[in-house]
Structures are given as structure tokens and as C-alpha cells.
XYZ file of C-alpha atoms in Angstrom:
600
model
C 0.100 -0.181 -0.052
C 2.649 2.270 0.760
C 4.544 2.164 -2.709
C 1.455 2.501 -5.052
C 0.609 5.653 -2.565
C 3.924 6.648 -3.519
C 3.583 6.024 -6.755
C -0.128 7.991 -7.252
C 1.923 11.531 -5.618
C 4.382 10.941 -8.454
C 2.151 10.979 -11.419
C 0.139 13.704 -10.013
C 3.218 15.584 -9.702
C 3.670 15.046 -13.635
C -0.276 15.869 -13.958
C 0.986 19.321 -12.595
C 3.643 19.936 -14.103
C 2.351 19.602 -17.175
C -0.883 21.884 -16.866
C 2.033 24.535 -15.652
C 3.791 24.486 -18.895
C 1.341 24.816 -20.792
C 0.317 28.298 -19.336
C 3.458 29.451 -19.512
C 3.525 28.460 -23.452
C 0.122 30.299 -23.246
C 1.781 33.546 -21.673
C 4.529 33.269 -24.058
C 2.661 32.894 -27.310
C 0.122 35.976 -25.916
C 3.192 37.652 -24.853
C 4.632 37.478 -28.293
C 1.001 38.877 -29.777
C 1.327 41.717 -28.440
C 4.302 42.386 -28.781
C 4.394 41.848 -32.778
C 0.825 43.695 -32.500
C 2.763 46.195 -30.907
C 6.027 46.674 -33.455
C 3.561 46.257 -37.102
C 1.138 49.550 -35.176
C 4.525 50.692 -34.663
C 5.745 50.961 -38.030
C 1.828 51.823 -39.389
C 2.621 55.163 -37.579
C 5.951 55.421 -38.616
C 4.781 55.074 -42.219
C 2.181 57.361 -41.697
C 4.307 60.195 -40.505
C 6.686 59.684 -43.455
C 3.576 60.361 -45.970
C 1.873 63.474 -43.897
C 5.781 64.592 -43.849
C 5.826 64.127 -47.904
C 2.858 65.490 -48.866
C 3.840 68.764 -46.479
C 7.187 68.727 -48.146
C 5.457 68.338 -51.547
C 2.274 71.373 -50.592
C 5.343 73.544 -49.535
C 6.869 72.451 -53.077
C 3.853 73.264 -54.775
C 3.933 76.984 -52.182
C 4.797 79.352 -54.529
C 4.290 83.028 -53.946
C 5.795 86.407 -53.765
C 5.798 89.929 -51.207
C 5.971 93.501 -51.324
C 6.793 95.970 -48.366
C 4.918 99.381 -49.008
C 3.578 101.802 -46.270
C 0.973 104.416 -47.586
C 0.911 108.630 -47.065
C 0.268 107.835 -43.900
C 2.832 105.385 -42.623
C 0.280 102.532 -42.345
C 2.772 98.798 -43.798
C 1.566 97.235 -46.638
C 2.365 93.567 -46.835
C 0.880 92.215 -50.630
C 1.241 88.449 -50.764
C 1.145 87.967 -54.222
C 0.245 83.953 -54.635
C 1.465 82.639 -58.055
C 1.495 79.200 -57.374
C -2.046 75.894 -57.617
C -2.546 75.727 -54.124
C -3.905 78.236 -51.821
C -1.224 79.183 -48.811
C -2.272 80.140 -45.335
C -0.266 83.190 -44.318
C 0.545 82.252 -40.378
C 3.378 84.902 -38.688
C 4.895 88.644 -39.742
C 7.687 89.550 -38.039
C 9.463 93.041 -38.644
C 13.239 93.730 -37.559
C 14.019 97.636 -37.372
C 17.895 96.559 -38.867
C 19.511 100.119 -37.472
C 18.288 99.822 -33.442
C 20.773 98.333 -31.500
C 19.271 95.646 -30.452
C 17.932 94.508 -34.249
C 14.701 94.782 -32.287
C 11.814 92.049 -33.416
C 7.714 92.555 -33.575
C 5.504 89.344 -34.167
C 2.637 89.742 -35.174
C -0.317 86.605 -35.701
C -2.386 86.603 -38.898
C -5.843 88.082 -38.199
C -8.420 84.161 -40.127
C -9.599 86.673 -42.696
C -6.361 87.702 -44.163
C -4.723 84.602 -43.859
C -5.294 82.856 -46.133
C -4.207 83.917 -50.145
C -6.256 81.815 -52.733
C -4.524 81.474 -56.172
C -5.002 83.573 -59.031
C -6.679 86.057 -57.160
C -4.781 90.330 -56.875
C -2.326 90.139 -54.721
C -4.012 90.983 -51.204
C -2.521 92.747 -48.514
C -2.588 90.692 -45.352
C -2.628 93.746 -43.435
C -5.606 94.756 -44.055
C -7.524 94.146 -41.188
C -4.832 94.581 -39.343
C -3.590 97.546 -40.193
C -0.214 98.781 -38.041
C 1.424 102.424 -38.430
C 5.478 101.689 -38.627
C 7.878 104.428 -37.634
C 9.934 105.732 -40.782
C 12.947 103.477 -40.545
C 14.953 100.539 -42.081
C 13.566 96.916 -41.288
C 13.845 93.311 -43.149
C 10.059 91.961 -43.215
C 9.741 88.516 -42.609
C 6.221 86.388 -44.143
C 6.406 82.872 -42.755
C 3.767 80.486 -44.616
C 1.580 77.711 -42.265
C 3.578 75.183 -44.290
C 6.844 77.236 -43.206
C 7.847 78.771 -46.216
C 9.874 82.283 -45.239
C 10.227 85.163 -47.475
C 11.735 88.433 -45.938
C 11.815 92.380 -48.251
C 13.782 95.553 -47.104
C 11.459 97.781 -45.895
C 12.945 102.026 -45.867
C 10.673 103.885 -44.748
C 11.417 107.698 -44.491
C 14.207 110.256 -44.961
C 17.599 108.671 -44.332
C 20.273 110.902 -43.233
C 23.148 112.048 -45.628
C 21.752 109.581 -48.968
C 21.994 111.420 -51.753
C 24.427 114.670 -51.406
C 24.981 117.343 -53.185
C 27.889 119.353 -54.753
C 26.651 122.867 -56.339
C 29.395 124.264 -58.921
C 28.791 127.635 -60.384
C 30.780 128.329 -64.245
C 32.763 130.991 -64.717
C 32.990 132.705 -61.323
C 33.931 136.140 -62.529
C 30.431 135.968 -65.273
C 30.555 139.624 -67.342
C 27.220 140.701 -67.925
C 24.625 140.370 -70.502
C 25.955 136.445 -70.059
C 24.994 133.126 -69.415
C 26.659 131.809 -65.806
C 26.033 127.491 -65.907
C 24.871 126.427 -62.764
C 26.326 122.369 -62.262
C 24.753 120.919 -59.259
C 26.957 117.210 -58.638
C 24.456 115.014 -56.505
C 25.799 111.726 -55.148
C 23.620 108.199 -54.184
C 25.496 107.707 -50.501
C 23.451 104.323 -49.795
C 23.638 101.099 -50.836
C 20.566 100.493 -52.898
C 19.099 102.404 -55.753
C 17.465 105.750 -54.981
C 14.921 106.598 -57.599
C 13.620 110.271 -59.610
C 16.306 111.990 -58.272
C 15.632 115.563 -59.313
C 17.650 118.478 -59.527
C 15.816 121.419 -57.334
C 17.720 125.108 -58.208
C 17.029 127.971 -55.481
C 15.079 131.020 -55.637
C 16.825 132.782 -57.976
C 18.518 136.162 -57.319
C 17.134 139.826 -58.817
C 20.160 139.595 -60.947
C 18.646 137.559 -63.279
C 17.403 138.223 -66.666
C 16.185 134.506 -67.989
C 17.062 130.724 -66.919
C 16.366 127.387 -68.773
C 15.259 124.001 -66.988
C 17.919 121.331 -65.510
C 19.518 118.963 -67.619
C 18.620 115.874 -67.325
C 14.966 116.380 -65.666
C 15.436 113.463 -63.630
C 17.205 110.188 -62.821
C 17.978 107.083 -60.784
C 21.314 106.585 -58.843
C 22.407 103.203 -58.355
C 24.479 102.775 -55.089
C 27.364 104.329 -55.173
C 27.129 106.577 -58.285
C 26.974 110.292 -59.194
C 24.798 112.610 -61.600
C 25.557 115.534 -62.579
C 22.830 118.894 -63.792
C 22.515 121.817 -65.435
C 21.109 124.273 -65.838
C 22.225 128.287 -67.037
C 21.164 132.147 -66.192
C 21.813 135.189 -68.000
C 22.687 138.383 -65.212
C 22.423 141.140 -65.723
C 23.570 144.373 -63.818
C 25.972 146.522 -61.241
C 29.586 144.784 -61.751
C 31.989 143.392 -59.054
C 28.624 142.111 -57.985
C 29.026 139.412 -56.110
C 25.611 136.377 -57.003
C 24.695 134.203 -54.905
C 22.396 130.357 -56.153
C 21.538 127.574 -54.661
C 20.425 123.984 -55.170
C 19.222 121.250 -53.435
C 17.609 116.853 -54.911
C 15.447 114.449 -54.211
C 14.910 111.544 -54.836
C 13.054 108.299 -52.889
C 13.299 104.113 -51.890
C 11.157 102.101 -54.720
C 8.425 104.522 -55.544
C 8.082 105.332 -51.371
C 7.566 109.412 -49.811
C 10.802 111.073 -51.153
C 13.707 113.032 -49.445
C 15.742 115.532 -50.164
C 19.171 116.268 -50.311
C 22.298 118.917 -48.208
C 21.381 122.800 -49.814
C 25.189 123.830 -51.794
C 25.281 127.075 -52.345
C 27.992 128.744 -54.683
C 28.423 132.445 -56.260
C 30.023 133.595 -58.876
C 30.346 137.717 -59.176
C 29.917 140.148 -62.344
C 31.856 142.334 -64.581
C 32.409 144.606 -67.174
C 34.198 143.339 -70.113
C 37.070 146.035 -71.296
C 36.411 143.898 -74.825
C 33.339 145.715 -75.339
C 30.783 143.483 -76.975
C 27.956 142.373 -74.517
C 25.750 143.437 -73.795
C 26.721 145.070 -70.611
C 29.644 146.685 -72.083
C 32.015 143.460 -72.650
C 31.720 139.981 -73.454
C 33.624 136.874 -73.248
C 37.380 136.693 -74.860
C 36.374 133.499 -76.511
C 33.335 133.469 -78.628
C 32.719 130.694 -79.453
C 32.082 128.327 -76.298
C 30.229 131.587 -74.301
C 28.622 134.741 -76.507
C 29.653 134.747 -80.024
C 30.090 137.657 -82.232
C 28.341 139.323 -84.805
C 31.129 138.808 -87.298
C 33.144 135.870 -88.966
C 35.006 134.084 -86.991
C 37.776 131.943 -88.706
C 40.334 129.735 -87.556
C 43.011 127.635 -89.743
C 45.292 124.834 -90.629
C 48.976 125.327 -91.257
C 51.099 122.309 -92.315
C 54.303 122.629 -90.472
C 56.863 122.427 -92.103
C 56.575 122.954 -95.377
C 59.380 120.896 -97.444
C 59.920 121.768 -100.918
C 58.836 119.151 -102.893
C 56.563 117.935 -105.044
C 53.750 116.806 -102.481
C 50.940 118.325 -101.601
C 50.668 120.473 -98.081
C 46.776 120.588 -96.101
C 46.247 124.209 -95.470
C 42.083 125.407 -95.003
C 40.848 127.886 -93.278
C 37.258 127.258 -91.521
C 35.127 130.321 -91.044
C 32.009 129.992 -88.562
C 29.027 131.973 -88.641
C 28.233 132.954 -85.284
C 25.099 135.028 -86.387
C 21.311 134.676 -86.995
C 21.090 135.193 -89.959
C 22.608 132.931 -92.692
C 26.102 134.544 -94.752
C 27.474 134.163 -97.701
C 31.190 133.384 -98.554
C 32.767 134.584 -102.053
C 36.486 134.856 -101.404
C 39.309 133.517 -99.221
C 43.014 134.159 -99.129
C 45.953 132.431 -97.176
C 48.490 134.959 -97.620
C 52.184 133.415 -96.103
C 55.143 135.073 -96.973
C 58.740 134.946 -95.113
C 60.388 138.589 -93.754
C 63.154 139.548 -96.300
C 64.542 143.021 -97.786
C 64.282 140.793 -101.275
C 63.309 137.800 -100.435
C 61.991 136.061 -103.583
C 60.901 132.545 -101.892
C 57.669 131.389 -103.898
C 55.465 129.370 -100.045
C 52.770 128.125 -102.919
C 54.254 127.276 -106.792
C 51.899 129.691 -108.752
C 50.168 128.498 -110.797
C 48.220 126.708 -108.834
C 44.476 125.482 -110.059
C 43.467 122.916 -111.134
C 44.396 123.472 -115.019
C 48.153 123.446 -113.939
C 51.230 120.921 -114.732
C 50.974 121.608 -110.503
C 47.937 121.278 -109.372
C 46.001 122.117 -106.726
C 43.748 119.711 -104.950
C 40.101 120.549 -103.428
C 38.921 119.317 -100.695
C 36.431 121.686 -99.071
C 33.794 123.304 -100.515
C 33.003 120.397 -102.860
C 31.337 121.274 -106.284
C 33.947 122.517 -107.965
C 38.132 123.407 -107.835
C 37.791 127.636 -106.948
C 41.745 127.547 -105.473
C 44.430 129.121 -107.280
C 47.391 130.837 -106.286
C 47.066 133.816 -108.028
C 51.229 134.429 -106.823
C 53.628 132.099 -105.109
C 52.650 134.239 -101.368
C 48.837 134.247 -101.725
C 46.184 130.447 -102.379
C 43.066 131.593 -102.925
C 39.839 130.589 -103.035
C 36.713 132.527 -105.021
C 33.102 131.883 -106.371
C 31.275 135.465 -106.576
C 28.512 133.361 -108.780
C 27.916 130.872 -106.111
C 29.117 132.233 -103.465
C 28.953 129.707 -100.392
C 25.769 129.667 -98.258
C 26.853 129.203 -93.569
C 23.521 128.701 -91.888
C 22.770 130.045 -88.711
C 25.523 129.264 -85.440
C 28.028 126.880 -88.068
C 31.086 126.284 -89.933
C 31.860 126.154 -93.104
C 35.679 124.738 -93.796
C 37.244 125.404 -97.220
C 40.908 123.291 -97.579
C 42.711 122.663 -100.493
C 46.030 120.653 -100.688
C 48.853 122.490 -102.495
C 52.136 122.140 -104.322
C 54.618 124.000 -102.040
C 56.901 126.563 -104.384
C 60.418 126.945 -103.909
C 62.528 128.676 -101.383
C 65.575 131.314 -103.063
C 68.534 130.109 -102.764
C 69.805 128.483 -99.851
C 68.202 130.061 -96.770
C 64.993 127.433 -94.473
C 63.151 129.747 -93.575
C 62.859 129.491 -90.095
C 60.059 131.415 -89.833
C 56.731 132.208 -92.093
C 53.934 134.922 -91.175
C 50.877 133.348 -92.142
C 47.431 135.338 -91.555
C 43.787 134.638 -93.457
C 41.062 136.834 -94.906
C 37.555 136.203 -96.154
C 34.823 138.593 -97.662
C 31.199 138.025 -97.073
C 27.391 139.305 -97.420
C 28.172 141.467 -93.861
C 31.539 142.014 -94.217
C 36.306 141.112 -94.979
C 37.813 140.716 -92.010
C 40.767 138.779 -91.140
C 43.110 136.698 -88.641
C 46.912 136.984 -88.285
C 48.944 135.736 -85.820
C 49.983 132.642 -87.191
C 53.580 130.668 -88.655
C 54.362 128.248 -90.258
C 58.411 126.800 -91.527
C 59.566 126.015 -94.722
C 62.883 123.319 -95.653
C 65.239 123.652 -98.783
C 64.512 120.996 -100.344
C 62.649 117.343 -99.400
C 60.616 117.953 -96.343
C 58.536 115.559 -94.174
C 55.081 117.986 -94.502
C 53.623 117.555 -90.370
C 49.611 118.075 -90.548
C 47.519 117.125 -88.516
C 43.067 116.136 -89.238
C 40.193 114.739 -87.827
C 39.734 111.563 -89.731
C 36.817 109.023 -90.603
C 39.363 106.382 -89.648
C 43.068 105.926 -88.415
C 45.540 106.363 -90.303
C 44.726 108.252 -93.187
C 45.301 110.061 -95.450
C 42.718 109.750 -98.526
C 41.530 113.864 -99.647
C 38.187 112.966 -98.562
C 38.579 111.457 -95.138
C 40.879 114.787 -93.612
C 38.425 116.920 -91.633
C 38.563 119.797 -89.539
C 35.269 120.419 -88.373
C 32.187 118.744 -87.372
C 28.649 119.177 -86.692
C 25.144 118.119 -85.709
C 26.452 116.616 -82.465
C 23.860 116.438 -80.072
C 23.682 117.706 -76.414
C 24.899 115.608 -74.260
C 26.093 112.853 -75.917
C 29.557 110.661 -76.332
C 31.134 111.431 -79.464
C 34.627 109.593 -81.326
C 37.495 111.145 -82.730
C 40.560 109.824 -85.256
C 42.944 113.121 -84.480
C 45.460 112.292 -87.114
C 49.065 113.157 -87.181
C 50.390 111.889 -90.207
C 54.033 112.691 -92.648
C 52.070 113.676 -95.818
C 55.472 114.042 -98.206
C 56.363 110.764 -100.498
C 60.052 111.094 -99.516
C 61.241 108.430 -97.365
C 64.216 109.604 -96.866
C 62.059 112.264 -94.729
C 60.099 112.278 -91.435
C 59.518 113.466 -88.393
C 61.403 111.411 -85.596
C 60.542 109.403 -82.960
C 59.860 111.440 -79.850
C 56.996 114.388 -81.577
C 54.688 115.117 -79.966
C 51.037 115.113 -80.897
C 48.873 117.746 -78.200
C 45.430 117.536 -78.722
C 42.900 120.665 -76.259
C 39.791 119.430 -75.650
C 37.308 122.764 -75.229
C 35.978 122.905 -71.243
C 32.729 121.870 -71.286
C 33.545 118.544 -72.969
C 34.255 116.022 -70.272
C 34.263 112.075 -69.609
C 37.528 111.872 -71.213
C 38.296 108.433 -72.193
C 41.680 107.217 -74.551
C 40.415 104.329 -77.330
C 43.970 103.137 -78.524
C 46.388 105.132 -80.076
C 48.883 103.296 -82.208
C 51.869 104.286 -82.574
C 52.858 106.459 -80.014
C 54.575 105.440 -76.155
C 51.316 103.737 -74.255
C 50.273 105.536 -73.137
C 49.192 109.354 -73.806
C 49.012 111.834 -70.303
C 45.365 112.775 -70.368
C 45.179 115.957 -67.880
C 42.027 117.661 -67.363
C 42.730 121.429 -66.402
C 41.250 123.760 -63.782
C 39.067 125.805 -66.642
C 37.608 122.574 -67.248
C 39.498 121.898 -70.311
C 40.770 118.048 -71.220
C 44.313 118.079 -72.403
C 45.948 114.417 -74.728
C 49.973 114.966 -74.819
C 51.438 111.926 -77.055
C 54.708 110.872 -77.707
C 55.631 109.155 -80.648
C 56.888 105.610 -79.876
C 58.846 105.392 -83.838
C 59.366 107.585 -86.229
C 56.620 109.384 -88.581
C 56.432 109.122 -92.462
C 58.561 106.214 -93.561
C 57.873 103.581 -96.147
C 56.179 101.544 -93.272
C 54.593 104.409 -90.784
C 53.235 106.723 -92.473
C 51.021 108.087 -90.208
C 49.340 107.560 -85.540
C 46.231 107.950 -84.598
C 44.910 108.833 -81.277
C 41.513 108.098 -80.663
C 39.114 109.282 -77.965
C 35.956 109.890 -76.872
C 34.924 112.254 -74.955
C 30.620 114.017 -74.096
C 28.986 116.860 -75.642
C 28.221 119.472 -73.155
C 24.308 119.244 -72.429
C 24.667 123.165 -73.338
C 20.362 124.043 -74.702
C 21.228 126.436 -77.481
C 23.417 125.840 -80.433
C 27.223 126.236 -79.485
C 30.702 125.569 -81.377
C 33.674 125.444 -79.285
C 37.106 124.948 -80.866
C 39.635 121.894 -80.133
C 43.271 122.751 -80.688
C 45.333 120.238 -82.205
C 49.269 120.842 -81.977
C 52.475 118.421 -82.793
C 55.905 119.610 -82.030
C 59.290 117.183 -82.097
C 61.827 117.673 -84.942
C 62.072 116.087 -88.653
C 64.767 114.481 -90.023
C 66.354 116.450 -93.702
C 69.388 113.820 -93.861
C 71.941 115.664 -92.531
C 70.141 119.039 -90.826
C 66.854 118.218 -88.223
C 63.996 120.682 -88.975
C 61.871 122.212 -86.100
C 58.252 120.925 -86.141
C 54.269 122.876 -85.212
C 51.611 122.148 -87.965
C 48.598 123.326 -86.393
C 44.882 123.036 -86.398
C 41.749 124.318 -85.380
C 38.955 122.088 -85.516
C 34.876 123.640 -84.948
C 32.347 120.715 -83.649
C 29.012 122.049 -83.370
C 26.435 121.573 -80.829
C 23.523 121.199 -82.159
C 20.380 121.485 -79.745
C 17.335 119.276 -81.963
């Protein structure tokens, strides 16, 4: 019995263990399924999150809007949102950052729900329409933030930034002849880092001495960061000699159509003077009649070779006749007289006769339409046409140019000085001009000449010019100044180191060199105190050889912004030596080029 009981107990224990094992397995199985279910749920949440983020990124990529900021006259801030995308744009926040405040103050504003949604295809919407904000004039960054996180930043400049525009006013001339014009120039500079629009000059109150005026030119301009502009206008003055006359002015502009702000006010003075020459309305005129007040008589400006060799090659001679009156002027006769001082002088400056029918003719350049140049004597060069005189319109010029073969020197002397004078016969009278000279060598020598040309280094007759007409005001003009040896003898030439001097008249600005082949790099450009500019080029090699017959300086200059037709003289000079075999000879060519600025 005892054995049996033990056997029964043993079997009971085995049954309990099986049951317990089954329960543990069940618990483990349920736990495993719970963990698997939790993992699957977590993975589902991650996938949903990725999908949500992807959808948001897609919406953000599709979000396309622009922002513009401004203020109205009452300093209310206006922030316009232009929805250029396919989906509605929701604006959630607006940040206003004061860029000039030491702490960079930031103002944060949440959008009113009525203005926050901007639908696609609608007109630009002011998101502050129902939430008006007054902004103190200053410089700000305006940040617009959408609900998807897109940020647009725009700079806003309001009010009157201090010192943005700087103005400097200058009167020219500082001493003006009574009855003549004074030019007021105002240099305005944008000292800010942004463009200033609609910059306008404002002349001050006209002093009582003003009897006539012209409006400023240009009337307005936009100035980029650091840029400057020159405005100018004129006053005609009358009064008592010795009276100082003061002028003032300022400029104004704005940023992006915003409020207008002003520059500083600048002042300058001129003094009325009586001209002792008796040509002005107040008892005087300007000694330079072309650049200020023209005289009611023809003016003569000469073109003279230097030297002129005893050669079979033609030299360039001429006179530019200026009509400074407001009615047409006719020219029927013009003479150039050249003679060397001496008691019994038989030197021949010109080869007479020099008409077109002679064996050694003259070559007519201007006027065109027939060669009316002759050499009545060895010292006289003449253009004459009484049947069909040349008409010169008001306030312009007419060149009379000819190439003529030089004559011969009596004996073995060199003519170190030849006196030259010119005369013109017109319907308003006959006038002359003296004070010119040239030289001549006994035997073959270079024939130095200076002129304007259509192309560089040209020695063609039809490309030799000593005037330029029809120049619009305030335009950039290009000039080719040719320094040529018109002699064809290769054994004579202008020695290297010769100087070409170009004197550009005052009021012509922005002088820039373009090219200068044949000259030492670079020619010098000097602006003198009276506003004129001088270019000096030095030849790098011999001029007039078989391989180099001419050298050219090309430059640009801006014509004056005049309001009435005006004439200017550009003086072209040469200095140096010629090589003539055993002896050197001085170089001294001259051309007084007349420039006509023609106001439309």
C-alpha cells in the first residue's frame, strides 16, 4: 500500500507540471503576439508619419508666392502676398525687424484669419488689411511666414534716411560778364547701398540779377549705389559790375516709389564783371566768342602745315569760317597769305599757278562742287566764287580746305619763320586774322599735318576733316586725330619722340582714350582748372617712313548739355623735329578744329 501511494503521488506531480508548462507557453505565446501587434502598430504610425511629412513637403514645394512691402502716405504698413501657385497659401506669422536699432528689435504678429488665406489666381492681397500697423520711418526687414514654413524676406526703407543724397553746386565761370550766361552744375551722389529713384534737382530762388534761365538737364535720373550724376542749367545775368551773385539748390529722390527725401542744400557764387573789350550787352563780352557769346562777325580758324618742305607732295592748308549770327552768311572769297620776312625776298611759299589746269594742280577738299582754288602769286592762296558763293547757315561753320604743292626757297636759306594771315569776304563785310606762322625747308622735308579723320591713319583727301557739325547735346562722340607726314619721300620723316597735343574745350566731359597705335603707352590725359582736357601723345617710332606714314589717337568725349546751339574749338598741335638728312628741322603743325553742338 505504501508503494502504491507513492506511485499515485508521482503521477499527480507529473500532471501538474504539464499543466503549468502549457500555461507558460500560452502566456509566452500571447506576449509574443502582443509584441508583434505593438511593432506592427508602431510601423504603421511611422509609415503614416512619413506619408504626412511627404505630403507636407510636396505642398511646400508646390507653394509659390511673392511678397512686396510698402507704406502708404499715413505710414501704415502694407504687405501684399501674390499667390502664384496652384494651392491656397496660408500666412501664419509676420515678423518686423528694425535693422538700425542697436538690439535689432523684432516685432511678431499673428495673422488675422480673415486675411491669412490667399487663394491662387487672385490679385495680390494685403494681409494687414484688417490688422493695420503704423510703422515708424526707418529701415526694416519684413519676414512673412506661411503655415507650411516658407519664409519670404523683404527690405523696407521708409522716411528720410540721413545723408543718402549728397549735392555739390558749382558756378562756371566764377566771374561772369554782364549780359552773359553762368552755368550752374550740381553733382549729386547716392551714398546709400540701394538705388535711389527719381533723383531730381531743385534750383533755389533766382537772385534778382537773373534775366533769363533754362531748365535743369537731365530732368531726373535713377542713381545706383555709389553712383553720381551731374545736372546743369543756365542763368543770364545783368546788373552792376563787381556784384556777387549767390545760387543754391538741392536734390530729392525716393526708394521704390516710397516717400521723397532731400539732399543737403549747396551754394556757390559768381561775380559780375564788365568786359573791357566792349562786346557784351553790359559793356563787354567773353574773349572766347565761341564757347560763350558769339560776335556778330565771321570768325576764322586756320589749318597750317609745319614744316612745309620744298617738295612735289601737296601740303594741307585751310580756314574754318564760323557764322556766329542768327542769319545766313555768304562767303564769296577767301585768301591765305604767307610770306617770309626779308628785304628782297623771292621765296615762293606756293607753287604758282596752282589751279586745277596747271601741271602741278591744287587738290580741292572743301567746299565740294568744283575747284575754285588758285595761287595768284607765290605767296597767296585763294578760293573765289562770286557767281555761286557759299552760304553758311546761322551758328555753324564751313571748312575751306585744299592741298597745294609747295613752292621753292630762293638760295640756300631755310625759312625759320613764315608769317601767315587769312582774310574772308562775306555779305556782312571783309575780315582778317593774323598771328600765325609756319616754317619751310630748302629741299625735301616732311610735311607735318594734323586733322580729324573717319578712319585711323588715313591720308585720303576725302577723309581729312577740320570741323564736325550736327553734334547732339550730352552725347558721347568718338574722334580720330591723325598725325601724318604728307610727304611721300621715305628718306625724310618726323623723328620719334614727337608730341601730338590735343586740347579739348571746356564743358566736354568724360574724356577716355580708346586706342593710340604708334604712340608711347599711354598718352597723358590732364584736366585743367578751367574744365578743359589735354591729351599729349609721344610717338614711339619715326613717322613718315615707308612702313609708317601716320599715327592716330582715338578718344571719346561727351558733348556739353547745352540748350542752344553752341560752337567750340579743339586745338590740335604738334611739336618735335624732322629728319632731313644732314639737318633737323622744327615741327609745328596746327589745326583749329570747330565743333558744332546742334540742339534739336
